[in-house]
């Protein structure tokens, strides 16, 4: 069924039907309910191009990938976030567009997208501690949302984030309660805001316990399996190795587990491990009993929420800034236990 056929059947104009299906406030609730019921009954799904003509919108959401982070396209965390966002986009009749831009031409890339009417809004992912993209978009006064936050940006903007500091504070305290005193941190790149917040939580828990942080137990790099393996192998070779390791990624945790096995040690008995789990579709933390004790927060769910928040911003550009802070759940698995008695 086409938009015209549906509007003719209802005795309404195509514009009214389109606006009713897209939640525009000028359509009264009785008409909106009638249109939605007829669309559902006859299996009508709006065409994004037709909706664009009726509403003056492109019905496209943009994701700009900086050249320095093209690896994000094959990162399962990025993929799950996008999968969640696409689910929401589809429900609201939006399409999605990826584009790439050199780090030196980010502002031109965003400006071109909006001036050409190619997108109605953009999602900014992977913000750094000082994220210049936020100020660029804020100055342009265009709809956008940030997946994460930027400590160094003192501007109002829409964002959704996990409470990274709180989750790593709690995880470190859990290990301290098990008697661990030599706790290592295998973190992400610490110019990334999430990684800095996780480090801050880890350091705060150590400080509360009166334990001075040791630089040789704190590592920072891109979160790959090889990185987790290499850093764990190096730290286990220390004269006084860690009894517990806190890791910023389930991907790196696989490498950590491999290094522990290769050293002839048992995870959970000789070395306790806690990882951050984004509850990925293709990298599940075990079945009934989790493999890793983990701070868990679904990145797919974050994608759904972020997309809804951005669509609300597109519809109401002058509405007050909205933020959403998600709390991670501490899930106890087989990878943690009391600190071993080495003496």
mmCIF file of C-alpha atoms in Angstrom:
data_model
loop_
_atom_site.group_PDB
_atom_site.id
_atom_site.type_symbol
_atom_site.label_atom_id
_atom_site.label_comp_id
_atom_site.label_asym_id
_atom_site.label_seq_id
_atom_site.Cartn_x
_atom_site.Cartn_y
_atom_site.Cartn_z
ATOM 1 C CA UNK A 1 0.000 0.000 0.000
ATOM 2 C CA UNK A 2 1.254 3.488 -0.861
ATOM 3 C CA UNK A 3 0.925 6.670 1.188
ATOM 4 C CA UNK A 4 -1.635 8.008 -1.299
ATOM 5 C CA UNK A 5 -3.742 4.848 -1.118
ATOM 6 C CA UNK A 6 -3.712 4.981 2.693
ATOM 7 C CA UNK A 7 -4.596 8.688 2.745
ATOM 8 C CA UNK A 8 -7.396 8.210 0.169
ATOM 9 C CA UNK A 9 -8.838 5.365 2.228
ATOM 10 C CA UNK A 10 -8.818 7.549 5.353
ATOM 11 C CA UNK A 11 -10.049 10.673 3.572
ATOM 12 C CA UNK A 12 -7.009 12.653 4.707
ATOM 13 C CA UNK A 13 -4.208 14.451 2.909
ATOM 14 C CA UNK A 14 -0.890 12.598 2.432
ATOM 15 C CA UNK A 15 0.839 15.282 4.499
ATOM 16 C CA UNK A 16 -1.523 14.748 7.443
ATOM 17 C CA UNK A 17 -1.072 10.967 7.279
ATOM 18 C CA UNK A 18 2.712 11.316 7.092
ATOM 19 C CA UNK A 19 2.836 13.718 10.026
ATOM 20 C CA UNK A 20 0.536 11.476 12.072
ATOM 21 C CA UNK A 21 2.848 8.522 11.516
ATOM 22 C CA UNK A 22 5.908 10.576 12.462
ATOM 23 C CA UNK A 23 4.604 11.938 15.748
ATOM 24 C CA UNK A 24 4.274 15.599 14.808
ATOM 25 C CA UNK A 25 2.425 17.497 17.585
ATOM 26 C CA UNK A 26 0.093 19.438 15.275
ATOM 27 C CA UNK A 27 -1.858 16.249 14.509
ATOM 28 C CA UNK A 28 -4.556 15.597 17.125
ATOM 29 C CA UNK A 29 -4.448 12.306 19.024
ATOM 30 C CA UNK A 30 -7.710 10.974 17.608
ATOM 31 C CA UNK A 31 -6.469 11.359 14.031
ATOM 32 C CA UNK A 32 -3.049 9.993 14.935
ATOM 33 C CA UNK A 33 -4.564 6.865 16.518
ATOM 34 C CA UNK A 34 -6.851 6.336 13.523
ATOM 35 C CA UNK A 35 -3.947 6.649 11.036
ATOM 36 C CA UNK A 36 -1.656 4.362 13.038
ATOM 37 C CA UNK A 37 -4.358 1.710 13.369
ATOM 38 C CA UNK A 38 -5.040 1.751 9.613
ATOM 39 C CA UNK A 39 -1.316 1.589 8.789
ATOM 40 C CA UNK A 40 -0.857 -1.400 11.098
ATOM 41 C CA UNK A 41 -3.934 -3.180 9.738
ATOM 42 C CA UNK A 42 -2.857 -2.819 6.112
ATOM 43 C CA UNK A 43 0.887 -3.329 6.695
ATOM 44 C CA UNK A 44 1.870 0.144 5.533
ATOM 45 C CA UNK A 45 5.493 1.203 6.188
ATOM 46 C CA UNK A 46 6.461 4.771 5.237
ATOM 47 C CA UNK A 47 9.086 5.201 2.541
ATOM 48 C CA UNK A 48 11.884 7.378 3.891
ATOM 49 C CA UNK A 49 12.098 9.425 0.682
ATOM 50 C CA UNK A 50 8.356 10.059 0.715
ATOM 51 C CA UNK A 51 8.508 10.984 4.382
ATOM 52 C CA UNK A 52 11.287 13.399 3.615
ATOM 53 C CA UNK A 53 9.188 15.145 0.994
ATOM 54 C CA UNK A 54 6.236 15.398 3.371
ATOM 55 C CA UNK A 55 8.193 16.577 6.396
ATOM 56 C CA UNK A 56 11.094 18.484 4.867
ATOM 57 C CA UNK A 57 13.526 16.048 6.492
ATOM 58 C CA UNK A 58 16.099 13.724 4.938
ATOM 59 C CA UNK A 59 15.059 10.893 7.322
ATOM 60 C CA UNK A 60 18.728 9.893 7.585
ATOM 61 C CA UNK A 61 21.000 9.739 10.629
ATOM 62 C CA UNK A 62 24.727 10.182 10.040
ATOM 63 C CA UNK A 63 27.706 8.456 11.661
ATOM 64 C CA UNK A 64 31.011 10.175 10.810
ATOM 65 C CA UNK A 65 34.066 7.952 11.302
ATOM 66 C CA UNK A 66 37.334 9.893 11.778
ATOM 67 C CA UNK A 67 40.284 8.511 9.804
ATOM 68 C CA UNK A 68 42.208 7.900 13.029
ATOM 69 C CA UNK A 69 39.556 5.453 14.257
ATOM 70 C CA UNK A 70 38.547 3.488 11.166
ATOM 71 C CA UNK A 71 39.198 0.344 13.218
ATOM 72 C CA UNK A 72 35.873 1.116 14.925
ATOM 73 C CA UNK A 73 34.068 -0.243 11.866
ATOM 74 C CA UNK A 74 35.238 -3.781 12.675
ATOM 75 C CA UNK A 75 35.010 -3.421 16.451
ATOM 76 C CA UNK A 76 32.175 -5.620 17.813
ATOM 77 C CA UNK A 77 31.347 -2.941 20.397
ATOM 78 C CA UNK A 78 30.762 -0.399 17.623
ATOM 79 C CA UNK A 79 28.764 -3.000 15.689
ATOM 80 C CA UNK A 80 26.444 -3.797 18.599
ATOM 81 C CA UNK A 81 25.841 -0.106 19.327
ATOM 82 C CA UNK A 82 24.920 0.490 15.678
ATOM 83 C CA UNK A 83 22.665 -2.599 15.646
ATOM 84 C CA UNK A 84 20.723 -1.174 18.582
ATOM 85 C CA UNK A 85 20.512 2.254 16.974
ATOM 86 C CA UNK A 86 19.339 0.826 13.638
ATOM 87 C CA UNK A 87 16.481 -0.974 15.390
ATOM 88 C CA UNK A 88 15.216 2.372 16.665
ATOM 89 C CA UNK A 89 15.889 4.180 13.382
ATOM 90 C CA UNK A 90 13.799 1.612 11.526
ATOM 91 C CA UNK A 91 10.913 1.910 13.969
ATOM 92 C CA UNK A 92 10.814 5.656 13.296
ATOM 93 C CA UNK A 93 11.335 5.414 9.532
ATOM 94 C CA UNK A 94 14.939 6.639 9.482
ATOM 95 C CA UNK A 95 17.830 5.332 7.418
ATOM 96 C CA UNK A 96 21.487 5.436 8.462
ATOM 97 C CA UNK A 97 24.552 6.700 6.629
ATOM 98 C CA UNK A 98 28.247 6.172 7.362
ATOM 99 C CA UNK A 99 30.856 8.585 6.085
ATOM 100 C CA UNK A 100 34.566 9.030 6.681
ATOM 101 C CA UNK A 101 36.536 12.224 7.252
ATOM 102 C CA UNK A 102 40.166 13.116 7.886
ATOM 103 C CA UNK A 103 40.768 14.328 11.418
ATOM 104 C CA UNK A 104 41.765 17.734 10.023
ATOM 105 C CA UNK A 105 38.508 18.128 8.073
ATOM 106 C CA UNK A 106 35.918 16.964 10.610
ATOM 107 C CA UNK A 107 34.222 20.363 10.757
ATOM 108 C CA UNK A 108 33.925 20.538 6.953
ATOM 109 C CA UNK A 109 32.495 17.011 6.854
ATOM 110 C CA UNK A 110 29.766 17.812 9.390
ATOM 111 C CA UNK A 111 28.958 21.151 7.799
ATOM 112 C CA UNK A 112 28.665 19.561 4.360
ATOM 113 C CA UNK A 113 26.301 16.848 5.619
ATOM 114 C CA UNK A 114 23.872 19.358 7.086
ATOM 115 C CA UNK A 115 24.149 22.010 4.367
ATOM 116 C CA UNK A 116 23.404 19.392 1.696
ATOM 117 C CA UNK A 117 20.466 18.143 3.737
ATOM 118 C CA UNK A 118 22.000 14.676 3.688
ATOM 119 C CA UNK A 119 21.223 14.009 7.369
ATOM 120 C CA UNK A 120 18.872 15.256 10.066
ATOM 121 C CA UNK A 121 21.244 14.478 12.929
ATOM 122 C CA UNK A 122 24.507 12.738 13.777
ATOM 123 C CA UNK A 123 25.817 10.362 16.421
ATOM 124 C CA UNK A 124 29.246 11.053 17.898
ATOM 125 C CA UNK A 125 30.997 7.977 19.296
ATOM 126 C CA UNK A 126 34.252 7.417 21.162
ATOM 127 C CA UNK A 127 34.689 10.891 22.663
ATOM 128 C CA UNK A 128 38.120 11.815 23.958
ATOM 129 C CA UNK A 129 38.814 13.591 27.257
ATOM 130 C CA UNK A 130 38.988 16.823 25.240
ATOM 131 C CA UNK A 131 36.624 16.195 22.334
ATOM 132 C CA UNK A 132 36.666 19.025 19.787
ATOM 133 C CA UNK A 133 33.858 17.458 17.721
ATOM 134 C CA UNK A 134 31.356 18.416 20.438
ATOM 135 C CA UNK A 135 32.194 22.108 20.240
ATOM 136 C CA UNK A 136 32.117 21.956 16.420
ATOM 137 C CA UNK A 137 28.577 20.542 16.384
ATOM 138 C CA UNK A 138 27.411 22.820 19.201
ATOM 139 C CA UNK A 139 28.533 25.913 17.255
ATOM 140 C CA UNK A 140 26.640 24.640 14.217
ATOM 141 C CA UNK A 141 23.436 24.311 16.309
ATOM 142 C CA UNK A 142 22.531 20.967 14.719
ATOM 143 C CA UNK A 143 20.967 17.855 16.306
ATOM 144 C CA UNK A 144 23.536 15.409 17.674
ATOM 145 C CA UNK A 145 24.078 13.006 20.532
ATOM 146 C CA UNK A 146 27.279 11.721 22.110
ATOM 147 C CA UNK A 147 27.770 8.091 23.095
ATOM 148 C CA UNK A 148 29.931 8.860 26.110
ATOM 149 C CA UNK A 149 31.032 12.155 27.642
ATOM 150 C CA UNK A 150 33.995 14.511 27.442
ATOM 151 C CA UNK A 151 35.463 15.695 30.737
ATOM 152 C CA UNK A 152 37.211 18.645 29.079
ATOM 153 C CA UNK A 153 34.134 20.074 27.335
ATOM 154 C CA UNK A 154 32.176 22.613 29.375
ATOM 155 C CA UNK A 155 29.115 22.880 27.114
ATOM 156 C CA UNK A 156 25.557 21.536 27.403
ATOM 157 C CA UNK A 157 24.946 18.635 25.007
ATOM 158 C CA UNK A 158 22.893 15.444 24.806
ATOM 159 C CA UNK A 159 24.756 12.296 25.848
ATOM 160 C CA UNK A 160 24.305 8.734 27.048
ATOM 161 C CA UNK A 161 27.070 7.027 28.998
ATOM 162 C CA UNK A 162 27.878 4.224 31.420
ATOM 163 C CA UNK A 163 28.947 5.246 34.905
ATOM 164 C CA UNK A 164 32.498 4.079 34.228
ATOM 165 C CA UNK A 165 34.081 5.535 37.359
ATOM 166 C CA UNK A 166 31.499 4.003 39.668
ATOM 167 C CA UNK A 167 31.661 0.588 37.989
ATOM 168 C CA UNK A 168 35.461 0.326 38.252
ATOM 169 C CA UNK A 169 35.426 1.685 41.800
ATOM 170 C CA UNK A 170 33.004 -1.082 42.743
ATOM 171 C CA UNK A 171 34.965 -3.755 40.841
ATOM 172 C CA UNK A 172 38.211 -2.761 42.553
ATOM 173 C CA UNK A 173 36.495 -2.760 45.953
ATOM 174 C CA UNK A 174 35.199 -6.268 45.231
ATOM 175 C CA UNK A 175 38.768 -7.467 44.671
ATOM 176 C CA UNK A 176 39.967 -5.654 47.804
ATOM 177 C CA UNK A 177 37.227 -7.372 49.815
ATOM 178 C CA UNK A 178 38.609 -10.706 48.553
ATOM 179 C CA UNK A 179 41.958 -9.803 50.082
ATOM 180 C CA UNK A 180 43.773 -8.671 46.937
ATOM 181 C CA UNK A 181 46.298 -5.862 47.369
ATOM 182 C CA UNK A 182 48.288 -6.097 44.134
ATOM 183 C CA UNK A 183 45.589 -5.277 41.594
ATOM 184 C CA UNK A 184 46.606 -4.462 38.011
ATOM 185 C CA UNK A 185 44.653 -2.309 35.541
ATOM 186 C CA UNK A 186 44.694 -3.130 31.818
ATOM 187 C CA UNK A 187 42.879 -0.096 30.450
ATOM 188 C CA UNK A 188 41.943 1.385 27.097
ATOM 189 C CA UNK A 189 43.697 4.392 25.564
ATOM 190 C CA UNK A 190 43.579 6.958 28.345
ATOM 191 C CA UNK A 191 42.999 9.932 26.074
ATOM 192 C CA UNK A 192 39.545 8.343 25.658
ATOM 193 C CA UNK A 193 37.113 9.665 28.238
ATOM 194 C CA UNK A 194 35.708 6.276 29.295
ATOM 195 C CA UNK A 195 39.223 4.960 30.014
ATOM 196 C CA UNK A 196 40.148 7.960 32.145
ATOM 197 C CA UNK A 197 36.971 7.561 34.186
ATOM 198 C CA UNK A 198 37.649 3.849 34.709
ATOM 199 C CA UNK A 199 41.183 4.599 35.853
ATOM 200 C CA UNK A 200 39.814 7.237 38.246
ATOM 201 C CA UNK A 201 37.461 4.670 39.782
ATOM 202 C CA UNK A 202 40.281 2.161 40.191
ATOM 203 C CA UNK A 203 42.564 4.763 41.799
ATOM 204 C CA UNK A 204 39.800 5.993 44.113
ATOM 205 C CA UNK A 205 39.213 2.477 45.455
ATOM 206 C CA UNK A 206 42.940 1.962 46.065
ATOM 207 C CA UNK A 207 43.148 5.319 47.846
ATOM 208 C CA UNK A 208 40.197 4.437 50.092
ATOM 209 C CA UNK A 209 42.032 1.234 51.045
ATOM 210 C CA UNK A 210 45.269 3.126 51.737
ATOM 211 C CA UNK A 211 47.109 1.448 48.844
ATOM 212 C CA UNK A 212 49.513 3.480 46.716
ATOM 213 C CA UNK A 213 49.110 2.836 42.966
ATOM 214 C CA UNK A 214 52.044 1.187 41.213
ATOM 215 C CA UNK A 215 52.826 2.444 37.683
ATOM 216 C CA UNK A 216 54.103 -0.982 36.602
ATOM 217 C CA UNK A 217 50.653 -2.437 37.310
ATOM 218 C CA UNK A 218 48.797 0.118 35.155
ATOM 219 C CA UNK A 219 48.721 -0.369 31.387
ATOM 220 C CA UNK A 220 46.965 1.600 28.631
ATOM 221 C CA UNK A 221 46.560 0.834 24.911
ATOM 222 C CA UNK A 222 44.013 -0.113 22.267
ATOM 223 C CA UNK A 223 41.904 -2.942 23.657
ATOM 224 C CA UNK A 224 42.835 -5.987 21.582
ATOM 225 C CA UNK A 225 43.285 -9.637 22.542
ATOM 226 C CA UNK A 226 47.014 -9.436 21.789
ATOM 227 C CA UNK A 227 47.362 -6.400 24.063
ATOM 228 C CA UNK A 228 45.690 -8.225 26.953
ATOM 229 C CA UNK A 229 47.932 -11.259 26.429
ATOM 230 C CA UNK A 230 51.182 -9.282 26.142
ATOM 231 C CA UNK A 231 50.619 -7.041 29.157
ATOM 232 C CA UNK A 232 49.500 -9.922 31.376
ATOM 233 C CA UNK A 233 52.490 -12.036 30.399
ATOM 234 C CA UNK A 234 54.798 -9.118 31.214
ATOM 235 C CA UNK A 235 53.206 -8.431 34.597
ATOM 236 C CA UNK A 236 53.135 -12.103 35.626
ATOM 237 C CA UNK A 237 56.914 -12.156 35.095
ATOM 238 C CA UNK A 238 57.457 -9.433 37.713
ATOM 239 C CA UNK A 239 59.196 -10.347 40.956
ATOM 240 C CA UNK A 240 55.940 -9.504 42.754
ATOM 241 C CA UNK A 241 53.189 -10.084 40.159
ATOM 242 C CA UNK A 242 49.571 -9.006 40.585
ATOM 243 C CA UNK A 243 47.087 -11.368 42.210
ATOM 244 C CA UNK A 244 44.196 -9.700 40.396
ATOM 245 C CA UNK A 245 43.681 -7.882 37.088
ATOM 246 C CA UNK A 246 40.956 -5.399 36.171
ATOM 247 C CA UNK A 247 40.397 -5.125 32.391
ATOM 248 C CA UNK A 248 38.479 -2.562 30.331
ATOM 249 C CA UNK A 249 37.343 -4.967 27.602
ATOM 250 C CA UNK A 250 36.055 -8.504 27.248
ATOM 251 C CA UNK A 251 38.174 -8.736 24.089
ATOM 252 C CA UNK A 252 41.378 -8.008 26.018
ATOM 253 C CA UNK A 253 40.220 -10.349 28.792
ATOM 254 C CA UNK A 254 40.472 -13.283 26.382
ATOM 255 C CA UNK A 255 44.161 -12.465 25.934
ATOM 256 C CA UNK A 256 44.573 -12.134 29.701
ATOM 257 C CA UNK A 257 43.102 -15.593 30.205
ATOM 258 C CA UNK A 258 45.440 -17.030 27.546
ATOM 259 C CA UNK A 259 48.497 -15.559 29.287
ATOM 260 C CA UNK A 260 47.397 -16.940 32.665
ATOM 261 C CA UNK A 261 46.951 -20.419 31.149
ATOM 262 C CA UNK A 262 50.351 -20.267 29.446
ATOM 263 C CA UNK A 263 51.975 -19.390 32.780
ATOM 264 C CA UNK A 264 50.588 -22.608 34.250
ATOM 265 C CA UNK A 265 48.242 -20.671 36.540
ATOM 266 C CA UNK A 266 44.511 -20.980 37.104
ATOM 267 C CA UNK A 267 42.241 -17.997 36.627
ATOM 268 C CA UNK A 268 40.114 -17.440 39.704
ATOM 269 C CA UNK A 269 42.498 -19.330 41.971
ATOM 270 C CA UNK A 270 45.996 -17.959 41.289
ATOM 271 C CA UNK A 271 44.951 -14.754 39.505
ATOM 272 C CA UNK A 272 41.520 -13.141 39.770
ATOM 273 C CA UNK A 273 40.139 -11.276 36.755
ATOM 274 C CA UNK A 274 37.329 -8.741 36.322
ATOM 275 C CA UNK A 275 36.467 -7.421 32.852
ATOM 276 C CA UNK A 276 34.034 -4.880 31.476
ATOM 277 C CA UNK A 277 31.339 -6.697 29.498
ATOM 278 C CA UNK A 278 29.331 -4.796 26.871
ATOM 279 C CA UNK A 279 27.024 -7.836 26.618
ATOM 280 C CA UNK A 280 27.985 -8.329 22.988
ATOM 281 C CA UNK A 281 25.839 -10.441 20.667
ATOM 282 C CA UNK A 282 28.792 -12.442 19.314
ATOM 283 C CA UNK A 283 31.011 -12.488 22.399
ATOM 284 C CA UNK A 284 28.917 -13.749 25.276
ATOM 285 C CA UNK A 285 30.391 -14.130 28.748
ATOM 286 C CA UNK A 286 29.533 -17.815 29.077
ATOM 287 C CA UNK A 287 26.081 -19.348 29.376
ATOM 288 C CA UNK A 288 24.388 -20.052 32.727
ATOM 289 C CA UNK A 289 27.479 -19.209 34.812
ATOM 290 C CA UNK A 290 29.592 -16.271 33.572
ATOM 291 C CA UNK A 291 33.200 -17.073 32.658
ATOM 292 C CA UNK A 292 34.401 -13.697 33.879
ATOM 293 C CA UNK A 293 33.296 -11.658 36.826
ATOM 294 C CA UNK A 294 32.352 -8.481 35.000
ATOM 295 C CA UNK A 295 30.874 -5.014 35.079
ATOM 296 C CA UNK A 296 28.073 -5.491 32.559
ATOM 297 C CA UNK A 297 26.194 -2.884 30.526
ATOM 298 C CA UNK A 298 24.552 -3.580 27.167
ATOM 299 C CA UNK A 299 26.015 -1.401 24.420
ATOM 300 C CA UNK A 300 23.177 -2.497 22.098
ATOM 301 C CA UNK A 301 20.642 -1.101 24.558
ATOM 302 C CA UNK A 302 22.695 2.102 24.722
ATOM 303 C CA UNK A 303 22.407 2.333 20.921
ATOM 304 C CA UNK A 304 18.617 2.053 21.098
ATOM 305 C CA UNK A 305 18.383 4.750 23.777
ATOM 306 C CA UNK A 306 20.816 7.070 21.979
ATOM 307 C CA UNK A 307 18.826 6.806 18.746
ATOM 308 C CA UNK A 308 15.570 7.639 20.556
ATOM 309 C CA UNK A 309 17.188 10.639 22.243
ATOM 310 C CA UNK A 310 18.542 11.931 18.926
ATOM 311 C CA UNK A 311 15.183 11.555 17.166
ATOM 312 C CA UNK A 312 13.564 13.490 20.033
ATOM 313 C CA UNK A 313 16.188 16.211 19.555
ATOM 314 C CA UNK A 314 15.477 16.353 15.801
ATOM 315 C CA UNK A 315 11.757 16.774 16.481
ATOM 316 C CA UNK A 316 12.300 19.328 19.283
ATOM 317 C CA UNK A 317 15.570 21.182 18.564
ATOM 318 C CA UNK A 318 14.967 23.788 21.286
ATOM 319 C CA UNK A 319 14.124 21.345 24.082
ATOM 320 C CA UNK A 320 16.347 21.311 27.196
ATOM 321 C CA UNK A 321 19.513 19.208 27.024
ATOM 322 C CA UNK A 322 18.998 15.564 27.988
ATOM 323 C CA UNK A 323 21.503 13.140 29.458
ATOM 324 C CA UNK A 324 21.323 9.491 30.471
ATOM 325 C CA UNK A 325 23.761 7.764 32.838
ATOM 326 C CA UNK A 326 23.537 3.965 32.865
ATOM 327 C CA UNK A 327 24.769 1.929 35.821
ATOM 328 C CA UNK A 328 26.778 -1.217 35.121
ATOM 329 C CA UNK A 329 25.837 -4.421 36.928
ATOM 330 C CA UNK A 330 28.586 -6.359 38.735
ATOM 331 C CA UNK A 331 28.136 -9.984 37.664
ATOM 332 C CA UNK A 332 30.118 -12.577 39.626
ATOM 333 C CA UNK A 333 31.596 -15.368 37.506
ATOM 334 C CA UNK A 334 34.268 -18.051 37.761
ATOM 335 C CA UNK A 335 37.252 -15.717 37.315
ATOM 336 C CA UNK A 336 37.515 -14.312 40.856
ATOM 337 C CA UNK A 337 38.402 -15.760 44.239
ATOM 338 C CA UNK A 338 40.258 -14.975 47.464
ATOM 339 C CA UNK A 339 43.783 -13.621 47.156
ATOM 340 C CA UNK A 340 46.285 -16.515 47.174
ATOM 341 C CA UNK A 341 48.594 -16.867 50.170
ATOM 342 C CA UNK A 342 52.045 -16.663 48.581
ATOM 343 C CA UNK A 343 54.051 -16.641 51.756
#
